[in-house]
mmCIF file with all atom_site columns, C-alpha atoms in Angstrom:
data_model
loop_
_atom_site.group_PDB
_atom_site.id
_atom_site.type_symbol
_atom_site.label_atom_id
_atom_site.label_alt_id
_atom_site.label_comp_id
_atom_site.label_asym_id
_atom_site.label_entity_id
_atom_site.label_seq_id
_atom_site.pdbx_PDB_ins_code
_atom_site.Cartn_x
_atom_site.Cartn_y
_atom_site.Cartn_z
_atom_site.occupancy
_atom_site.B_iso_or_equiv
_atom_site.pdbx_formal_charge
_atom_site.auth_seq_id
_atom_site.auth_comp_id
_atom_site.auth_asym_id
_atom_site.auth_atom_id
_atom_site.pdbx_PDB_model_num
ATOM 1   C CA . MET A 1 1   ? -52.634 91.811  35.282 1.00 49.00 ? 1   MET A CA 1
ATOM 2   C CA . THR A 1 2   ? -49.899 92.075  38.182 1.00 53.00 ? 2   THR A CA 1
ATOM 3   C CA . SER A 1 3   ? -46.638 93.024  38.063 1.00 55.00 ? 3   SER A CA 1
ATOM 4   C CA . ALA A 1 4   ? -45.823 88.901  38.001 1.00 59.00 ? 4   ALA A CA 1
ATOM 5   C CA . GLY A 1 5   ? -47.365 88.635  34.943 1.00 64.00 ? 5   GLY A CA 1
ATOM 6   C CA . LEU A 1 6   ? -50.385 87.385  37.228 1.00 57.00 ? 6   LEU A CA 1
ATOM 7   C CA . VAL A 1 7   ? -54.458 87.178  35.561 1.00 62.00 ? 7   VAL A CA 1
ATOM 8   C CA . ALA A 1 8   ? -55.793 88.953  38.579 1.00 58.00 ? 8   ALA A CA 1
ATOM 9   C CA . LEU A 1 9   ? -59.387 88.616  39.024 1.00 66.00 ? 9   LEU A CA 1
ATOM 10  C CA . LEU A 1 10  ? -60.815 91.719  41.255 1.00 68.00 ? 10  LEU A CA 1
ATOM 11  C CA . PRO A 1 11  ? -63.932 92.486  42.170 1.00 73.00 ? 11  PRO A CA 1
ATOM 12  C CA . ASP A 1 12  ? -64.686 96.366  41.196 1.00 86.00 ? 12  ASP A CA 1
ATOM 13  C CA . PRO A 1 13  ? -63.733 99.232  43.787 1.00 89.00 ? 13  PRO A CA 1
ATOM 14  C CA . ALA A 1 14  ? -66.691 100.193 43.902 1.00 91.00 ? 14  ALA A CA 1
ATOM 15  C CA . ALA A 1 15  ? -68.669 98.345  44.454 1.00 92.00 ? 15  ALA A CA 1
ATOM 16  C CA . ALA A 1 16  ? -66.438 96.058  47.296 1.00 92.00 ? 16  ALA A CA 1
ATOM 17  C CA . TRP A 1 17  ? -66.229 100.182 48.967 1.00 93.00 ? 17  TRP A CA 1
ATOM 18  C CA . GLU A 1 18  ? -69.909 100.216 49.105 1.00 93.00 ? 18  GLU A CA 1
ATOM 19  C CA . ARG A 1 19  ? -69.786 96.699  50.638 1.00 93.00 ? 19  ARG A CA 1
ATOM 20  C CA . PHE A 1 20  ? -67.375 98.191  52.970 1.00 93.00 ? 20  PHE A CA 1
ATOM 21  C CA . VAL A 1 21  ? -69.503 101.314 53.732 1.00 92.00 ? 21  VAL A CA 1
ATOM 22  C CA . GLU A 1 22  ? -72.790 99.014  54.108 1.00 91.00 ? 22  GLU A CA 1
ATOM 23  C CA . ALA A 1 23  ? -70.963 97.562  56.778 1.00 91.00 ? 23  ALA A CA 1
ATOM 24  C CA . ARG A 1 24  ? -68.882 100.066 58.795 1.00 90.00 ? 24  ARG A CA 1
ATOM 25  C CA . THR A 1 25  ? -71.979 101.798 58.750 1.00 88.00 ? 25  THR A CA 1
ATOM 26  C CA . VAL A 1 26  ? -73.782 98.998  61.150 1.00 86.00 ? 26  VAL A CA 1
ATOM 27  C CA . MET A 1 27  ? -70.591 98.273  62.795 1.00 85.00 ? 27  MET A CA 1
ATOM 28  C CA . GLU A 1 28  ? -70.871 101.688 63.986 1.00 82.00 ? 28  GLU A CA 1
ATOM 29  C CA . ASN A 1 29  ? -74.015 102.587 65.042 1.00 77.00 ? 29  ASN A CA 1
ATOM 30  C CA . PRO A 1 30  ? -75.911 98.612  65.443 1.00 62.00 ? 30  PRO A CA 1
ATOM 31  C CA . GLY A 1 31  ? -78.448 99.086  66.886 1.00 64.00 ? 31  GLY A CA 1
ATOM 32  C CA . MET A 1 32  ? -78.800 95.962  69.164 1.00 55.00 ? 32  MET A CA 1
ATOM 33  C CA . PHE A 1 33  ? -75.797 94.286  67.929 1.00 57.00 ? 33  PHE A CA 1
ATOM 34  C CA . LEU A 1 34  ? -78.202 93.256  66.056 1.00 65.00 ? 34  LEU A CA 1
ATOM 35  C CA . GLY A 1 35  ? -75.748 91.870  62.631 1.00 70.00 ? 35  GLY A CA 1
ATOM 36  C CA . LEU A 1 36  ? -73.196 93.058  64.050 1.00 82.00 ? 36  LEU A CA 1
ATOM 37  C CA . GLU A 1 37  ? -70.741 90.063  63.246 1.00 85.00 ? 37  GLU A CA 1
ATOM 38  C CA . ASP A 1 38  ? -72.054 89.421  60.126 1.00 88.00 ? 38  ASP A CA 1
ATOM 39  C CA . ALA A 1 39  ? -71.251 93.210  59.157 1.00 89.00 ? 39  ALA A CA 1
ATOM 40  C CA . HIS A 1 40  ? -68.240 92.537  60.917 1.00 90.00 ? 40  HIS A CA 1
ATOM 41  C CA . ARG A 1 41  ? -66.964 89.641  58.285 1.00 92.00 ? 41  ARG A CA 1
ATOM 42  C CA . ALA A 1 42  ? -68.453 92.246  55.085 1.00 92.00 ? 42  ALA A CA 1
ATOM 43  C CA . PHE A 1 43  ? -66.248 95.324  56.209 1.00 93.00 ? 43  PHE A CA 1
ATOM 44  C CA . LEU A 1 44  ? -63.603 91.902  56.095 1.00 94.00 ? 44  LEU A CA 1
ATOM 45  C CA . ALA A 1 45  ? -64.197 90.865  52.983 1.00 93.00 ? 45  ALA A CA 1
ATOM 46  C CA . ALA A 1 46  ? -65.285 94.067  51.007 1.00 93.00 ? 46  ALA A CA 1
ATOM 47  C CA . LEU A 1 47  ? -61.128 95.372  52.927 1.00 93.00 ? 47  LEU A CA 1
ATOM 48  C CA . GLY A 1 48  ? -59.578 92.608  51.768 1.00 91.00 ? 48  GLY A CA 1
ATOM 49  C CA . GLU A 1 49  ? -60.986 93.474  47.853 1.00 91.00 ? 49  GLU A CA 1
ATOM 50  C CA . LEU A 1 50  ? -60.561 97.585  47.884 1.00 93.00 ? 50  LEU A CA 1
ATOM 51  C CA . GLU A 1 51  ? -56.988 96.217  49.694 1.00 91.00 ? 51  GLU A CA 1
ATOM 52  C CA . ALA A 1 52  ? -55.953 93.088  47.047 1.00 87.00 ? 52  ALA A CA 1
ATOM 53  C CA . ALA A 1 53  ? -57.088 97.071  44.292 1.00 88.00 ? 53  ALA A CA 1
ATOM 54  C CA . ARG A 1 54  ? -55.039 99.530  45.542 1.00 87.00 ? 54  ARG A CA 1
ATOM 55  C CA . ILE A 1 55  ? -51.867 96.986  46.241 1.00 81.00 ? 55  ILE A CA 1
ATOM 56  C CA . LEU A 1 56  ? -52.772 95.985  42.717 1.00 81.00 ? 56  LEU A CA 1
ATOM 57  C CA . GLY A 1 57  ? -52.752 100.216 41.270 1.00 82.00 ? 57  GLY A CA 1
ATOM 58  C CA . LEU A 1 58  ? -56.308 99.237  40.311 1.00 83.00 ? 58  LEU A CA 1
ATOM 59  C CA . ARG A 1 59  ? -58.239 102.653 41.467 1.00 87.00 ? 59  ARG A CA 1
ATOM 60  C CA . LEU A 1 60  ? -59.699 102.970 44.411 1.00 90.00 ? 60  LEU A CA 1
ATOM 61  C CA . PRO A 1 61  ? -63.392 105.612 44.175 1.00 91.00 ? 61  PRO A CA 1
ATOM 62  C CA . ASP A 1 62  ? -62.385 109.348 45.018 1.00 91.00 ? 62  ASP A CA 1
ATOM 63  C CA . VAL A 1 63  ? -64.450 108.809 48.377 1.00 92.00 ? 63  VAL A CA 1
ATOM 64  C CA . ALA A 1 64  ? -62.692 105.871 49.170 1.00 91.00 ? 64  ALA A CA 1
ATOM 65  C CA . ASP A 1 65  ? -60.887 105.696 53.034 1.00 91.00 ? 65  ASP A CA 1
ATOM 66  C CA . ALA A 1 66  ? -56.988 106.256 52.322 1.00 89.00 ? 66  ALA A CA 1
ATOM 67  C CA . GLN A 1 67  ? -55.831 104.099 55.558 1.00 92.00 ? 67  GLN A CA 1
ATOM 68  C CA . ILE A 1 68  ? -56.807 100.765 53.296 1.00 92.00 ? 68  ILE A CA 1
ATOM 69  C CA . GLY A 1 69  ? -53.715 99.246  52.506 1.00 91.00 ? 69  GLY A CA 1
ATOM 70  C CA . ARG A 1 70  ? -52.124 101.221 55.022 1.00 93.00 ? 70  ARG A CA 1
ATOM 71  C CA . VAL A 1 71  ? -49.572 100.009 58.793 1.00 95.00 ? 71  VAL A CA 1
ATOM 72  C CA . PHE A 1 72  ? -49.168 103.188 61.034 1.00 96.00 ? 72  PHE A CA 1
ATOM 73  C CA . LEU A 1 73  ? -47.076 102.616 62.785 1.00 95.00 ? 73  LEU A CA 1
ATOM 74  C CA . ALA A 1 74  ? -46.140 104.682 66.502 1.00 94.00 ? 74  ALA A CA 1
ATOM 75  C CA . CYS A 1 75  ? -42.047 104.369 65.754 1.00 93.00 ? 75  CYS A CA 1
ATOM 76  C CA . SER A 1 76  ? -40.154 105.223 68.920 1.00 90.00 ? 76  SER A CA 1
ATOM 77  C CA . LEU A 1 77  ? -37.042 107.046 67.743 1.00 90.00 ? 77  LEU A CA 1
ATOM 78  C CA . ASN A 1 78  ? -32.628 106.081 68.968 1.00 89.00 ? 78  ASN A CA 1
ATOM 79  C CA . PRO A 1 79  ? -31.091 109.645 69.747 1.00 88.00 ? 79  PRO A CA 1
ATOM 80  C CA . ASP A 1 80  ? -30.120 109.244 66.377 1.00 88.00 ? 80  ASP A CA 1
ATOM 81  C CA . GLY A 1 81  ? -32.978 109.416 64.505 1.00 86.00 ? 81  GLY A CA 1
ATOM 82  C CA . THR A 1 82  ? -33.385 105.924 62.736 1.00 90.00 ? 82  THR A CA 1
ATOM 83  C CA . TYR A 1 83  ? -35.936 103.645 64.188 1.00 91.00 ? 83  TYR A CA 1
ATOM 84  C CA . SER A 1 84  ? -36.216 101.670 67.267 1.00 90.00 ? 84  SER A CA 1
ATOM 85  C CA . GLY A 1 85  ? -39.382 99.940  67.706 1.00 90.00 ? 85  GLY A CA 1
ATOM 86  C CA . SER A 1 86  ? -43.402 100.617 66.544 1.00 93.00 ? 86  SER A CA 1
ATOM 87  C CA . THR A 1 87  ? -47.088 99.959  67.853 1.00 93.00 ? 87  THR A CA 1
ATOM 88  C CA . ALA A 1 88  ? -48.768 98.556  64.736 1.00 95.00 ? 88  ALA A CA 1
ATOM 89  C CA . TRP A 1 89  ? -52.140 99.280  64.159 1.00 96.00 ? 89  TRP A CA 1
ATOM 90  C CA . ALA A 1 90  ? -54.598 98.551  60.868 1.00 95.00 ? 90  ALA A CA 1
ATOM 91  C CA . LEU A 1 91  ? -57.870 99.479  59.404 1.00 94.00 ? 91  LEU A CA 1
ATOM 92  C CA . GLY A 1 92  ? -59.835 95.574  60.224 1.00 93.00 ? 92  GLY A CA 1
ATOM 93  C CA . TRP A 1 93  ? -57.047 94.125  62.459 1.00 94.00 ? 93  TRP A CA 1
ATOM 94  C CA . PRO A 1 94  ? -58.267 93.105  65.430 1.00 92.00 ? 94  PRO A CA 1
ATOM 95  C CA . CYS A 1 95  ? -59.361 95.996  68.005 1.00 90.00 ? 95  CYS A CA 1
ATOM 96  C CA . GLU A 1 96  ? -60.058 96.521  71.612 1.00 85.00 ? 96  GLU A CA 1
ATOM 97  C CA . ALA A 1 97  ? -60.489 100.480 71.526 1.00 85.00 ? 97  ALA A CA 1
ATOM 98  C CA . CYS A 1 98  ? -62.446 100.370 68.402 1.00 84.00 ? 98  CYS A CA 1
ATOM 99  C CA . SER A 1 99  ? -65.149 97.828  70.766 1.00 79.00 ? 99  SER A CA 1
ATOM 100 C CA . PRO A 1 100 ? -67.661 98.402  72.901 1.00 74.00 ? 100 PRO A CA 1
ATOM 101 C CA . ARG A 1 101 ? -66.501 98.449  76.491 1.00 70.00 ? 101 ARG A CA 1
ATOM 102 C CA . ALA A 1 102 ? -67.361 95.493  77.580 1.00 65.00 ? 102 ALA A CA 1
ATOM 103 C CA . THR A 1 103 ? -68.184 95.045  81.471 1.00 72.00 ? 103 THR A CA 1
ATOM 104 C CA . ASP A 1 104 ? -65.861 92.744  82.584 1.00 73.00 ? 104 ASP A CA 1
ATOM 105 C CA . PRO A 1 105 ? -63.165 93.867  81.317 1.00 73.00 ? 105 PRO A CA 1
ATOM 106 C CA . TYR A 1 106 ? -61.345 89.949  81.805 1.00 76.00 ? 106 TYR A CA 1
ATOM 107 C CA . ASN A 1 107 ? -63.991 89.326  78.339 1.00 75.00 ? 107 ASN A CA 1
ATOM 108 C CA . GLN A 1 108 ? -63.199 92.343  76.070 1.00 73.00 ? 108 GLN A CA 1
ATOM 109 C CA . LYS A 1 109 ? -63.217 91.270  72.608 1.00 79.00 ? 109 LYS A CA 1
ATOM 110 C CA . ARG A 1 110 ? -61.972 92.693  69.451 1.00 83.00 ? 110 ARG A CA 1
ATOM 111 C CA . TYR A 1 111 ? -63.876 94.220  67.333 1.00 86.00 ? 111 TYR A CA 1
ATOM 112 C CA . PRO A 1 112 ? -62.794 94.721  63.685 1.00 92.00 ? 112 PRO A CA 1
ATOM 113 C CA . CYS A 1 113 ? -60.023 98.684  64.226 1.00 93.00 ? 113 CYS A CA 1
ATOM 114 C CA . ARG A 1 114 ? -61.394 101.317 61.908 1.00 91.00 ? 114 ARG A CA 1
ATOM 115 C CA . ASN A 1 115 ? -59.849 104.087 64.005 1.00 93.00 ? 115 ASN A CA 1
ATOM 116 C CA . PRO A 1 116 ? -55.569 103.096 63.032 1.00 95.00 ? 116 PRO A CA 1
ATOM 117 C CA . ARG A 1 117 ? -54.864 106.792 61.865 1.00 95.00 ? 117 ARG A CA 1
ATOM 118 C CA . GLY A 1 118 ? -56.194 108.308 64.978 1.00 95.00 ? 118 GLY A CA 1
ATOM 119 C CA . HIS A 1 119 ? -55.081 104.880 67.900 1.00 95.00 ? 119 HIS A CA 1
ATOM 120 C CA . ALA A 1 120 ? -51.322 105.293 66.206 1.00 95.00 ? 120 ALA A CA 1
ATOM 121 C CA . TRP A 1 121 ? -51.092 109.470 66.051 1.00 95.00 ? 121 TRP A CA 1
ATOM 122 C CA . GLY A 1 122 ? -52.930 109.052 70.079 1.00 93.00 ? 122 GLY A CA 1
ATOM 123 C CA . GLN A 1 123 ? -50.297 106.543 71.121 1.00 92.00 ? 123 GLN A CA 1
ATOM 124 C CA . VAL A 1 124 ? -47.003 108.608 70.151 1.00 92.00 ? 124 VAL A CA 1
ATOM 125 C CA . TRP A 1 125 ? -49.224 112.039 72.209 1.00 91.00 ? 125 TRP A CA 1
ATOM 126 C CA . ASP A 1 126 ? -49.473 108.989 75.377 1.00 89.00 ? 126 ASP A CA 1
ATOM 127 C CA . TRP A 1 127 ? -46.143 109.062 75.168 1.00 86.00 ? 127 TRP A CA 1
ATOM 128 C CA . GLU A 1 128 ? -44.829 113.013 74.798 1.00 84.00 ? 128 GLU A CA 1
ATOM 129 C CA . ARG A 1 129 ? -47.849 113.879 77.432 1.00 83.00 ? 129 ARG A CA 1
ATOM 130 C CA . TYR A 1 130 ? -46.224 110.725 79.674 1.00 79.00 ? 130 TYR A CA 1
ATOM 131 C CA . GLY A 1 131 ? -42.252 111.608 79.583 1.00 70.00 ? 131 GLY A CA 1
ATOM 132 C CA . HIS A 1 132 ? -40.387 109.468 76.856 1.00 64.00 ? 132 HIS A CA 1
ATOM 133 C CA . ARG A 1 133 ? -39.444 111.617 75.536 1.00 61.00 ? 133 ARG A CA 1
ATOM 134 C CA . GLU A 1 134 ? -35.362 110.453 75.019 1.00 66.00 ? 134 GLU A CA 1
ATOM 135 C CA . CYS A 1 135 ? -35.709 109.935 72.227 1.00 73.00 ? 135 CYS A CA 1
ATOM 136 C CA . GLY A 1 136 ? -39.199 111.385 69.889 1.00 85.00 ? 136 GLY A CA 1
ATOM 137 C CA . HIS A 1 137 ? -41.518 109.218 68.075 1.00 90.00 ? 137 HIS A CA 1
ATOM 138 C CA . ILE A 1 138 ? -43.086 109.685 64.818 1.00 90.00 ? 138 ILE A CA 1
ATOM 139 C CA . VAL A 1 139 ? -46.218 108.044 62.707 1.00 93.00 ? 139 VAL A CA 1
ATOM 140 C CA . ARG A 1 140 ? -44.861 105.959 60.255 1.00 94.00 ? 140 ARG A CA 1
ATOM 141 C CA . SER A 1 141 ? -47.993 104.608 57.328 1.00 93.00 ? 141 SER A CA 1
ATOM 142 C CA . PRO A 1 142 ? -46.209 102.741 54.530 1.00 93.00 ? 142 PRO A CA 1
ATOM 143 C CA . LEU A 1 143 ? -48.170 101.425 52.402 1.00 90.00 ? 143 LEU A CA 1
ATOM 144 C CA . ALA A 1 144 ? -47.528 98.162  53.160 1.00 89.00 ? 144 ALA A CA 1
ATOM 145 C CA . PRO A 1 145 ? -49.626 93.835  53.562 1.00 87.00 ? 145 PRO A CA 1
ATOM 146 C CA . ASP A 1 146 ? -48.053 93.012  56.558 1.00 90.00 ? 146 ASP A CA 1
ATOM 147 C CA . LEU A 1 147 ? -46.479 94.286  60.291 1.00 93.00 ? 147 LEU A CA 1
ATOM 148 C CA . ASP A 1 148 ? -42.734 93.127  58.754 1.00 95.00 ? 148 ASP A CA 1
ATOM 149 C CA . THR A 1 149 ? -43.149 95.104  55.600 1.00 94.00 ? 149 THR A CA 1
ATOM 150 C CA . ALA A 1 150 ? -44.694 97.932  57.482 1.00 94.00 ? 150 ALA A CA 1
ATOM 151 C CA . ARG A 1 151 ? -42.168 98.011  59.770 1.00 95.00 ? 151 ARG A CA 1
ATOM 152 C CA . ARG A 1 152 ? -38.733 97.810  56.921 1.00 95.00 ? 152 ARG A CA 1
ATOM 153 C CA . LYS A 1 153 ? -40.175 100.455 55.712 1.00 95.00 ? 153 LYS A CA 1
ATOM 154 C CA . ALA A 1 154 ? -40.818 103.103 58.990 1.00 94.00 ? 154 ALA A CA 1
ATOM 155 C CA . ALA A 1 155 ? -37.047 101.622 59.902 1.00 93.00 ? 155 ALA A CA 1
ATOM 156 C CA . GLU A 1 156 ? -35.548 102.827 56.134 1.00 94.00 ? 156 GLU A CA 1
ATOM 157 C CA . LYS A 1 157 ? -37.709 106.279 56.474 1.00 93.00 ? 157 LYS A CA 1
ATOM 158 C CA . CYS A 1 158 ? -37.023 106.646 59.120 1.00 90.00 ? 158 CYS A CA 1
ATOM 159 C CA . ALA A 1 159 ? -33.099 106.297 58.453 1.00 91.00 ? 159 ALA A CA 1
ATOM 160 C CA . ALA A 1 160 ? -33.691 108.748 55.196 1.00 91.00 ? 160 ALA A CA 1
ATOM 161 C CA . ARG A 1 161 ? -34.712 111.337 56.750 1.00 87.00 ? 161 ARG A CA 1
ATOM 162 C CA . ALA A 1 162 ? -31.467 110.963 60.643 1.00 84.00 ? 162 ALA A CA 1
ATOM 163 C CA . ALA A 1 163 ? -29.178 110.462 56.947 1.00 87.00 ? 163 ALA A CA 1
ATOM 164 C CA . LEU A 1 164 ? -31.359 114.114 55.546 1.00 85.00 ? 164 LEU A CA 1
ATOM 165 C CA . ALA A 1 165 ? -31.234 115.784 58.874 1.00 72.00 ? 165 ALA A CA 1
ATOM 166 C CA . LEU A 1 166 ? -27.105 115.158 58.816 1.00 66.00 ? 166 LEU A CA 1
#
């Protein structure tokens, strides 16, 4: 039963986790890329079930990836510490960084993201490294079903942190 009083039928999160791990294993070691598209579909289906379970408050297996259901935002901050803008990643979103490098750069495909936390921290590190330090940067990773909600939550968290700093 959801918080809205609706009945939700979901597969067992433990079974979804097993399918998620199996698909991710194929994605990370695809051999000659046999079955890779099937692995992508299985990964995204299992991830969707796990995200739904997390949003509904069901317990995921203890070994489940903490990134499930989170949107990782590399946030730029205004001079007062409030949210200015962000670049976002989440597990399963189309991602060039998680794809094998194409020999033709104009033919680069996007595969489901497997490392959103690393991409967000890498972006902040790049901003800092190349001199974009005027206002500061931070990574926020709210639980959120979509990008708009994640950005709203990140802005609220940055505003609360800025208010504490005053």
